[in-house]
Coordinates of C-alpha atoms in Angstrom, one line a residue:
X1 CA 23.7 7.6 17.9
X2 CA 24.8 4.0 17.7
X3 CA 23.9 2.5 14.7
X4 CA 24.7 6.2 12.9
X5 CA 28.0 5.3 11.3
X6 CA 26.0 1.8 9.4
X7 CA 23.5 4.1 8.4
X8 CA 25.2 6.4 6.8
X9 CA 27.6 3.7 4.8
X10 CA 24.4 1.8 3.6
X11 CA 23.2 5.8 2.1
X12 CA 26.4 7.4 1.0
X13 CA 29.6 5.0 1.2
X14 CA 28.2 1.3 0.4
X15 CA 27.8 0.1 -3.8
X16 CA 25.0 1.4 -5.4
X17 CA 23.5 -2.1 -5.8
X18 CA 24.4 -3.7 -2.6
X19 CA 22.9 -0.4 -1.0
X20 CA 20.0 -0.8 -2.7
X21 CA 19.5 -4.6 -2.6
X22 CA 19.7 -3.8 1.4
X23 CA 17.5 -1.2 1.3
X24 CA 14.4 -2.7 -0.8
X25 CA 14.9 -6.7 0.4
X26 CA 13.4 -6.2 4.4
X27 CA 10.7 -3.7 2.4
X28 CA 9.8 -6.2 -0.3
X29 CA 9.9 -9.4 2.5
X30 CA 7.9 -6.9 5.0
X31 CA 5.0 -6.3 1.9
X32 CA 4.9 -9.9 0.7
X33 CA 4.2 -11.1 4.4
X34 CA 1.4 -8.2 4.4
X35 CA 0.4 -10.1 1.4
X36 CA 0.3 -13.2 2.6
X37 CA -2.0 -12.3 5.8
X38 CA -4.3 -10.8 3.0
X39 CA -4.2 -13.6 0.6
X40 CA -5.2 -15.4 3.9
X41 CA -8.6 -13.6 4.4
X42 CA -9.2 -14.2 1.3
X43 CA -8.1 -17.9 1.4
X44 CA -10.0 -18.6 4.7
X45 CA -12.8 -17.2 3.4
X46 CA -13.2 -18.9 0.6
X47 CA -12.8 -22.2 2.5
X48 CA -16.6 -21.7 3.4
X49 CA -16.9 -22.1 -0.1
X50 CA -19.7 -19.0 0.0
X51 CA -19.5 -16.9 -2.9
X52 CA -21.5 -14.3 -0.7
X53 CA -18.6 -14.0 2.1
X54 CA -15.7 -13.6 -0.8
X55 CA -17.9 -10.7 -2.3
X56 CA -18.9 -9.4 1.1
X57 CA -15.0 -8.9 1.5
X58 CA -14.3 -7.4 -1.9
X59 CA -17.1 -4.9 -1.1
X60 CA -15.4 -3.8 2.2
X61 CA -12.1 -3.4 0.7
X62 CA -12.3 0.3 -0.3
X63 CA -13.0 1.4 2.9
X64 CA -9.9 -0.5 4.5
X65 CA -7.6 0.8 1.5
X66 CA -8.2 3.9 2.7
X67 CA -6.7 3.8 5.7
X68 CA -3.2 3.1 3.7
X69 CA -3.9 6.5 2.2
X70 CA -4.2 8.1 5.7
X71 CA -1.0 6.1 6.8
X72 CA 0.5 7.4 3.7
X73 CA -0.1 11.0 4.1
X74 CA 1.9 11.0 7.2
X75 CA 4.3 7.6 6.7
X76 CA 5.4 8.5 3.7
X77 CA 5.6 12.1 3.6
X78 CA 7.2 12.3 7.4
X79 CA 9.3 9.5 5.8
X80 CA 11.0 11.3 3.1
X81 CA 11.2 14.7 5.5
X82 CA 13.3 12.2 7.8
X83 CA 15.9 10.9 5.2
X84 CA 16.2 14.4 3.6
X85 CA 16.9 16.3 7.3
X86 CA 19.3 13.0 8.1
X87 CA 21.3 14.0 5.0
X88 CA 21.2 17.8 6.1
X89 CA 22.6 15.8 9.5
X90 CA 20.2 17.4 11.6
X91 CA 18.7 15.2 13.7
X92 CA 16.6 16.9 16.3
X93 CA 14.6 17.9 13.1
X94 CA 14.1 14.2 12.1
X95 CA 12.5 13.2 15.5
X96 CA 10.6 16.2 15.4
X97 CA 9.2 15.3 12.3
X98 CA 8.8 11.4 13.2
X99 CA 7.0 12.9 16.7
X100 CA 4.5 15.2 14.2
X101 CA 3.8 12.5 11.7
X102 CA 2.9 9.7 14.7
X103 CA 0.2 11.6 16.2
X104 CA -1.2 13.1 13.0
X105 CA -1.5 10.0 11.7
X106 CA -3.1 8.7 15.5
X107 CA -5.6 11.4 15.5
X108 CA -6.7 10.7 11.7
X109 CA -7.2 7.0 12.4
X110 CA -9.5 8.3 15.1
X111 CA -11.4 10.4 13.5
X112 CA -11.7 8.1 10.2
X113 CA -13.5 5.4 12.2
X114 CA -16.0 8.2 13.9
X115 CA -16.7 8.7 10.2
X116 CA -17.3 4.8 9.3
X117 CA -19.9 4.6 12.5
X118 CA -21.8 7.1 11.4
X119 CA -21.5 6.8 7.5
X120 CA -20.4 3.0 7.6
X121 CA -23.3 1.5 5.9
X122 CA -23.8 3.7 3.7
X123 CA -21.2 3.8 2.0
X124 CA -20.7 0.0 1.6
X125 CA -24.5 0.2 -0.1
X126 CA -21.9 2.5 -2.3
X127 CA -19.5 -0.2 -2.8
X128 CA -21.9 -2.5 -4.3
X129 CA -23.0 -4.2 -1.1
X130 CA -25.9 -6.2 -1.8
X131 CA -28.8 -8.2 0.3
X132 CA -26.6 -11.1 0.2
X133 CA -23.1 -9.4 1.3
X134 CA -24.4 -6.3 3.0
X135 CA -24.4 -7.5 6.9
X136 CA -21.6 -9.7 6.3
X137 CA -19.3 -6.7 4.7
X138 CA -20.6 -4.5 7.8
X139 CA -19.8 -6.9 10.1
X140 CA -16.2 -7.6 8.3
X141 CA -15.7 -3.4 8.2
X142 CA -16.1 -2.8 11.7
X143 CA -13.6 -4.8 13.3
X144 CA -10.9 -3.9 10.6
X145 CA -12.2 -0.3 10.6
X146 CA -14.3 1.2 13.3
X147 CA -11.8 -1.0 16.3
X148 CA -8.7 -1.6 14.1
X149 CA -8.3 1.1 12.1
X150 CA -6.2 3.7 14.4
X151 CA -3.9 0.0 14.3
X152 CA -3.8 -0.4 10.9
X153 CA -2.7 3.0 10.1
X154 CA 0.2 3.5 13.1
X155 CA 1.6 -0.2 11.9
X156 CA 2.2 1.2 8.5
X157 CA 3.1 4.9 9.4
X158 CA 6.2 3.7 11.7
X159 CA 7.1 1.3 9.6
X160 CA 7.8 4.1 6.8
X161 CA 9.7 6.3 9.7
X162 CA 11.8 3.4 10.9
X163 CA 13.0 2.9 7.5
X164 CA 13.7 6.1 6.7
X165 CA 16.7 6.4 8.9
X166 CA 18.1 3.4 7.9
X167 CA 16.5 0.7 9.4
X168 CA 14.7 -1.4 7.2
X169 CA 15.3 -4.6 8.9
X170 CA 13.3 -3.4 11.9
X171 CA 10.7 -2.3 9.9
X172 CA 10.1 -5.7 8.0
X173 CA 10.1 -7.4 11.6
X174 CA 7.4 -5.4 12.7
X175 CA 5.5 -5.6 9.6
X176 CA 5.8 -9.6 9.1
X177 CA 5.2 -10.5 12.3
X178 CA 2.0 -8.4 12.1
X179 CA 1.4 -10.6 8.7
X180 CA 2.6 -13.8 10.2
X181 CA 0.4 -13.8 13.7
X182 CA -2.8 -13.0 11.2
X183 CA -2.1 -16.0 9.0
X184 CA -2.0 -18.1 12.4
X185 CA -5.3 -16.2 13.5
X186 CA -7.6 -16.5 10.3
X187 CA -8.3 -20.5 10.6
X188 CA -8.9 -20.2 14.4
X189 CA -11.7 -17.2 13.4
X190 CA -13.0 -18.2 10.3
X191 CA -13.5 -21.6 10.1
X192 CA -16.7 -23.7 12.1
X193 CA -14.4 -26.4 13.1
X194 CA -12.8 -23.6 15.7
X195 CA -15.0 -20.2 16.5
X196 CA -16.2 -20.2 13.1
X197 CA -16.9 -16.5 12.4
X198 CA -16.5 -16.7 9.4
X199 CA -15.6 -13.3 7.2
X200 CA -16.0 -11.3 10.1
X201 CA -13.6 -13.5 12.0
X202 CA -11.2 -12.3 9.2
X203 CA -11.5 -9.2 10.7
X204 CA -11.2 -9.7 14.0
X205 CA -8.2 -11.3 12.9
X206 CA -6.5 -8.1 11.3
X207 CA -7.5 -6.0 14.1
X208 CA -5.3 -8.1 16.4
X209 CA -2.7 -8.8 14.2
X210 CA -2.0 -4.5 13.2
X211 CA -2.4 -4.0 17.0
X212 CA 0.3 -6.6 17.8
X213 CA 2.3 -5.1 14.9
X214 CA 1.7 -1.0 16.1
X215 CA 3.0 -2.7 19.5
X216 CA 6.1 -4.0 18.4
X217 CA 7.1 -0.6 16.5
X218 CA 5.7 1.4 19.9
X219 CA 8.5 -0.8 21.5
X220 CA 11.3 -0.2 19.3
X221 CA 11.0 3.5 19.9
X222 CA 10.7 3.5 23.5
X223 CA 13.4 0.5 23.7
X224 CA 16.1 2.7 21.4
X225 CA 15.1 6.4 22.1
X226 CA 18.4 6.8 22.6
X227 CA 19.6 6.0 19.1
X228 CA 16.3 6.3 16.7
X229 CA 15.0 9.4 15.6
X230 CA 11.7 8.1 15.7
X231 CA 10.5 10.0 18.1
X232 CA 7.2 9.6 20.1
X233 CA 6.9 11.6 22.3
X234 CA 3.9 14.8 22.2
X235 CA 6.4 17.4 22.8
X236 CA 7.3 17.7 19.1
X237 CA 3.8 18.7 18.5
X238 CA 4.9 22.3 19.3
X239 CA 6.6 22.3 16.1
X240 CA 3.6 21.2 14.1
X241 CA 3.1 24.4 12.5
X242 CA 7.6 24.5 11.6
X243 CA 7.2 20.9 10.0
X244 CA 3.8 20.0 9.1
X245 CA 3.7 21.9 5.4
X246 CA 6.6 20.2 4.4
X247 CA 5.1 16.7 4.9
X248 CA 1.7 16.9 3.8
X249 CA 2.9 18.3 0.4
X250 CA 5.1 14.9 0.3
X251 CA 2.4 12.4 1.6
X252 CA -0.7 14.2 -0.1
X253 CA 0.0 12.8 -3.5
X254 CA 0.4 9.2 -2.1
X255 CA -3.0 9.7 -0.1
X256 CA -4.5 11.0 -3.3
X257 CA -3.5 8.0 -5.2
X258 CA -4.3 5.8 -2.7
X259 CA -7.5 7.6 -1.9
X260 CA -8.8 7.6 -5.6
X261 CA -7.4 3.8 -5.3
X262 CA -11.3 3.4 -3.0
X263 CA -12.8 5.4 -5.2
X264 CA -12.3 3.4 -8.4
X265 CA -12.3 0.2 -7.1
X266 CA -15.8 0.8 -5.5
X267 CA -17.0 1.9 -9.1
X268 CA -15.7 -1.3 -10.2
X269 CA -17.3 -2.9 -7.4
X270 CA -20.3 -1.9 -7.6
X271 CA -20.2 -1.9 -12.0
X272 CA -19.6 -5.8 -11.5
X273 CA -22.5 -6.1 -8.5
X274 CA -25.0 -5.4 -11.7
X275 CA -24.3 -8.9 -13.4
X276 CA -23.7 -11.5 -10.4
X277 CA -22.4 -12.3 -7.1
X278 CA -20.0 -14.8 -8.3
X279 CA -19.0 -11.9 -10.7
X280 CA -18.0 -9.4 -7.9
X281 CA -16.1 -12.8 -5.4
X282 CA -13.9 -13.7 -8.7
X283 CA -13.1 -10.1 -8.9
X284 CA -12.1 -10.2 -5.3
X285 CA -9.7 -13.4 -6.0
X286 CA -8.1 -11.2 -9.0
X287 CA -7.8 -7.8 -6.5
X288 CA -5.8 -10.2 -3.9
X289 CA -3.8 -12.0 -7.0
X290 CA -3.2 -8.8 -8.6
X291 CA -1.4 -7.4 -5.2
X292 CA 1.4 -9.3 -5.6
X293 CA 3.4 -7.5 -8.1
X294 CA 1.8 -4.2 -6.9
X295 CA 3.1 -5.2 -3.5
X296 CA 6.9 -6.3 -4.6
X297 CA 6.6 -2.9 -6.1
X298 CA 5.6 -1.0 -3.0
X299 CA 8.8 -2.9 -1.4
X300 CA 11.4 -2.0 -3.8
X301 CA 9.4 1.6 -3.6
X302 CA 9.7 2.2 0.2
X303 CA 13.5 0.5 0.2
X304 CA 14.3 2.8 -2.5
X305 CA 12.6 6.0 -0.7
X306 CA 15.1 7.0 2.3
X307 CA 18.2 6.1 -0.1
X308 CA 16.7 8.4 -2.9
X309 CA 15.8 11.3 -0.4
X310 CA 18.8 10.8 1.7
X311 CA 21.3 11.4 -1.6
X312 CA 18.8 14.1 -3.2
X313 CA 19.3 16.1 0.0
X314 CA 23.4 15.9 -0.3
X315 CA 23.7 16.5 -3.7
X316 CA 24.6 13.3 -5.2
X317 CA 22.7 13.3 -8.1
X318 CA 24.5 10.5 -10.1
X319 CA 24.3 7.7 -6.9
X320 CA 20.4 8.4 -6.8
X321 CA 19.8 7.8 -10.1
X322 CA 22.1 4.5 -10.5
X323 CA 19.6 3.5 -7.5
X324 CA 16.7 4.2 -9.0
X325 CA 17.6 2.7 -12.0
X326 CA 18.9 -0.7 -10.6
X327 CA 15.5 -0.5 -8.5
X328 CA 13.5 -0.2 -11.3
X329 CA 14.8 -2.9 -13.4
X330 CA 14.5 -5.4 -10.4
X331 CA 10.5 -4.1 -9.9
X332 CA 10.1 -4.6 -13.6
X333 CA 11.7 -7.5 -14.3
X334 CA 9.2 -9.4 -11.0
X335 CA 6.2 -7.9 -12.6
X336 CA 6.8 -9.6 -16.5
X337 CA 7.3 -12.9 -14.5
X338 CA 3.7 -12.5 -13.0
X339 CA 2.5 -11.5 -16.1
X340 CA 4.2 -14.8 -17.6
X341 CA 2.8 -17.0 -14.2
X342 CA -0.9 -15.2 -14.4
X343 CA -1.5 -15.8 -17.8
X344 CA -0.5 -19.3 -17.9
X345 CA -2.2 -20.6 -14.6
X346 CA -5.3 -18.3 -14.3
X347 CA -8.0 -21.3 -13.5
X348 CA -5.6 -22.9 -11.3
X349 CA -4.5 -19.4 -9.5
X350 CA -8.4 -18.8 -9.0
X351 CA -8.9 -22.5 -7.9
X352 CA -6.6 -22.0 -4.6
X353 CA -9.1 -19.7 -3.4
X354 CA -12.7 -21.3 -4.2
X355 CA -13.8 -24.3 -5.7
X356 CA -17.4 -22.7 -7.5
X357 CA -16.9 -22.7 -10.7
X358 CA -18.9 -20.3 -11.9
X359 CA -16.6 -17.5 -9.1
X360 CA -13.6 -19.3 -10.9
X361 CA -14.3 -18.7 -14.7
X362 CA -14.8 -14.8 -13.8
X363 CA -12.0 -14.6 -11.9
X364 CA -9.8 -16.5 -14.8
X365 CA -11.2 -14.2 -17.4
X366 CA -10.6 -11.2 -15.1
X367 CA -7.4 -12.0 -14.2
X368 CA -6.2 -12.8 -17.4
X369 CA -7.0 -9.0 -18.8
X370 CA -6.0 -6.9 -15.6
X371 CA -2.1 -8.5 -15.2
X372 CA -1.4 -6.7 -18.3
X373 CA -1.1 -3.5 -16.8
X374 CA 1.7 -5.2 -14.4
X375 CA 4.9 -4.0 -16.3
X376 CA 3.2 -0.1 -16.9
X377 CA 2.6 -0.3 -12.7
X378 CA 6.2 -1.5 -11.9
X379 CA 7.6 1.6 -13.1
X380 CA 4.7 4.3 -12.4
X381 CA 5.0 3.7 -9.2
X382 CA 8.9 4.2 -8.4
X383 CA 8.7 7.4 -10.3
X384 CA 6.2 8.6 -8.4
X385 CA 8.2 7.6 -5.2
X386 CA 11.4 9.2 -6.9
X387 CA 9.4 12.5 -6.8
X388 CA 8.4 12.4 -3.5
X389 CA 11.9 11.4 -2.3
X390 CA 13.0 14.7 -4.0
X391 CA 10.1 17.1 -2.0
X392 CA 8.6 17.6 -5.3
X393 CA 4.8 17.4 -4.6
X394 CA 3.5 18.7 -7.8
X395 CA 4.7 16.1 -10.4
X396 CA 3.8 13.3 -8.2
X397 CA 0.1 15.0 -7.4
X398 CA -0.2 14.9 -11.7
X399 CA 1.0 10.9 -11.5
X400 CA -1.1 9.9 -8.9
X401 CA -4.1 11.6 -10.0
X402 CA -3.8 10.5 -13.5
X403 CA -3.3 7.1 -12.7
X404 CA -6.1 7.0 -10.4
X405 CA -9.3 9.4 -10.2
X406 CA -9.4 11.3 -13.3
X407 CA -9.3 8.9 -16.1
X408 CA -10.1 5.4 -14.5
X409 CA -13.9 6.1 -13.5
X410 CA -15.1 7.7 -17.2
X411 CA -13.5 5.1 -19.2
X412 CA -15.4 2.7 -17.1
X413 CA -18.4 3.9 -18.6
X414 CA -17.2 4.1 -22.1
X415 CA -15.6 0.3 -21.5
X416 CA -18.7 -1.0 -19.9
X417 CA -20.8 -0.1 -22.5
X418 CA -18.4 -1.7 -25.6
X419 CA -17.4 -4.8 -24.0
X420 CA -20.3 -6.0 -21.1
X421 CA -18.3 -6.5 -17.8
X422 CA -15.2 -7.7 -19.3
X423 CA -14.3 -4.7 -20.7
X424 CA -14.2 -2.9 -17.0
X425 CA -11.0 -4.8 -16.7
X426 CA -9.4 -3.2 -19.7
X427 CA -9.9 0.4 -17.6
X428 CA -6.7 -0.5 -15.5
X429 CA -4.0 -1.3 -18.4
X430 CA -5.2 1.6 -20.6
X431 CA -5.1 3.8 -17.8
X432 CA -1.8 2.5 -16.6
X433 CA -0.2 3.0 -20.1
X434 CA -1.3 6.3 -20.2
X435 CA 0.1 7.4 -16.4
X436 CA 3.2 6.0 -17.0
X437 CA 3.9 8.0 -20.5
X438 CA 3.0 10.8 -18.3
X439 CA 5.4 10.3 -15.6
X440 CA 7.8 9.3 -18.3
X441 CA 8.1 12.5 -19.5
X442 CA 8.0 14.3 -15.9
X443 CA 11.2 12.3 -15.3
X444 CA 13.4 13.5 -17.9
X445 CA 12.1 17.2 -17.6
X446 CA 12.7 16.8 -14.1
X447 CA 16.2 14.9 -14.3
X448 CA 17.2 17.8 -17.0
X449 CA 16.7 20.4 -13.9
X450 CA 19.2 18.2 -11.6

């Protein structure tokens, strides 16, 4: 393979810091331009100056989040099963695996958006969809679910599975363009001055943009099947049953989190629907504010990933923890300077998206409370990526769980009920605090092992 030799110097040979710097920078560019097209929904949007449309959005969110839970259960599980059989040096298992976890995740997305045309609206109803954002959130849903859903999913699936062998340059090109063509898109869809679709134009928007982005992946594949092991081709599905064990039990805990991710955030939703609409917009504008440190996080995550699995599977111990470590520090270090930023300039944060005032005292107030979980999220989630790099399922099943699902949705209740609305912000910190003293001590137990 040609570009074998770079790859391997970049995992084994290169500095620890350099390695990692060139791991994690495509990744973290790649997620901030996903950002940015999702900022721009938001932005777009919120040019219309209709508090309904930003809520109508917010409401429709869960269901598209989990379609990063699907792509997750195969991405980033076939991901880490890549790097780990790449340091093994067996290769013919790595496209086998890259071939397994493409159509999986194909034949998911499928299947996920027969399940939205059937159970579509209700569910939103479940979300907190209202009178005033109901047919605007369904309209919104089934462009970026029922049509581009199998896109959205593949885009971010072989974008984990390029990386993993080493090519994370690749997979921030396919990603940003993705990002960069939906930024040009949203003001041509959105706005009356052009088609003026308004929020639903937003999602006709994403559905191009992840199909353009799936494209460009589909492209590399087929252009370089002669040195990628990402392999599409159906043939490796006769191995499904040799392969398909080992990454489910490394994605599951990723889809879990990700899929009890929809499941809190609709409480929240629909909690917040009770007071006002402008309530549930400015907690909209915080969800899209509060994704860029979550998002720089995810980039030094998936950079870190392949590097982490790739040395874990050799035996070098010592180089994967000086990576983690220097990884860490760099995530955590980003998030205090948004806490910093978020405090300081809430109204004027909140401002860039609307100009109702009302939206934009929520969403200060909001935002304000929810950043300080930032620092506690900046490390939970590398450690939970550090277990998965390793092929241990079970410790990062307890993270993901506890930092989503089992603790989030009852102290919602107990929050609610002490501190009216504002004190369903609070849920996220004190949960976050608690998941990462949890994962904390799963680390050391686990570094104590080797």
């Amino acid at each position: 393979m040609g570009q074998s030799n770079q790859k391997i110097d970049i995992f084994e040979r290169m500095p620890v810091k350099r390695a990692v710097l060139k791991q994690i920078a495509p990744a973290i560019a790649g997620q901030m331009i996903t950002l940015i097209y999702s900022l721009a929904d938001t932005y777009f949007v919120g040019m219309l100056n209709q508090s309904a449309a930003t809520a109508a959005i917010t409401v429709a969110f869960p269901m598209f989040l989990m379609l990063t839970a699907i792509s997750n259960l195969f991405g980033v599980g076939g991901a880490s099963a890549i790097a780990r059989a790449l340091g093994k040096k067996d290769l013919e298992k790595a496209r086998q695996i890259a071939g397994i976890s493409f159509w999986s995740g194909l034949v998911a997305g499928i299947l996920y958006s027969c399940v939205f045309l059937f159970l579509g609206e209700p569910v939103l109803r479940l979300c907190g969809a209202t009178e005033r954002t109901f047919a605007i959130a369904l309209g919104y849903a089934r462009w970026v679910i029922l049509i581009g859903g199998p896109f959205t999913i593949l885009n971010t699936l072989l974008a984990n599975l390029v990386r993993a062998e080493g090519s994370a340059m690749h997979a921030s090109v396919g990603v940003s363009m993705g990002g960069i063509l939906n930024t040009i898109l949203d003001p041509i869809f959105v706005l009356p001055q052009f088609l003026g679709l308004g929020a639903v134009g937003a999602g006709v928007a994403t559905a191009i943009s992840n199909a353009a982005a799936m494209a460009y992946f589909i492209c590399y594949a087929v252009k370089k099947k002669n040195a990628t092991v990402v392999s599409l081709s159906p043939k490796n599905l006769r191995y499904t049953g040799r392969h398909i064990k080992e990454i489910l039990a490394v994605g599951f805990p990723s889809a879990v989190q990700f899929a009890l991710t929809v499941v809190s955030i609709s409480v929240q939703s629909k909690f917040v629907s009770r007071y006002a609409t402008e309530a549930v917009a400015g907690l909209g504008i915080v969800k899209k504010l509060d994704q860029l440190p979550l998002y720089f996080t995810m980039g030094v995550s998936n950079g870190l990933l392949p590097l982490l699995a790739y040395n874990y599977s050799v035996g070098n111990q010592e180089r994967r923890k000086q990576a983690f470590h220097f990884g860490c520090t760099i995530s955590l270090g980003f998030s205090v300077l948004c806490l910093i930023c978020y405090e300081a300039f809430a109204p004027l944060l909140a401002g860039i998206f609307i100009e109702d005032p009302a939206t934009i005292q929520y969403a200060s107030g909001f935002l304000r409370i929810m950043v300080t979980a930032m620092p506690m999220m900046s490390l939970c989630y590398p450690i939970i990526v550090q277990f998965q790099a390793m092929g241990k399922a079970k410790p990062a099943l307890v993270c993901s769980v506890i930092r989503k699902g089992i603790l989030d949705i009852p102290i919602s209740f107990v929050m609610d009920a002490l501190i009216p609305l504002y004190g369903l912000m609070w849920v996220q910190p004190i949960v976050d605090t608690i998941s990462l003293a949890v994962a904390g001590i799963l680390y050391r137990k686990q570094n104590r092992r080797g």
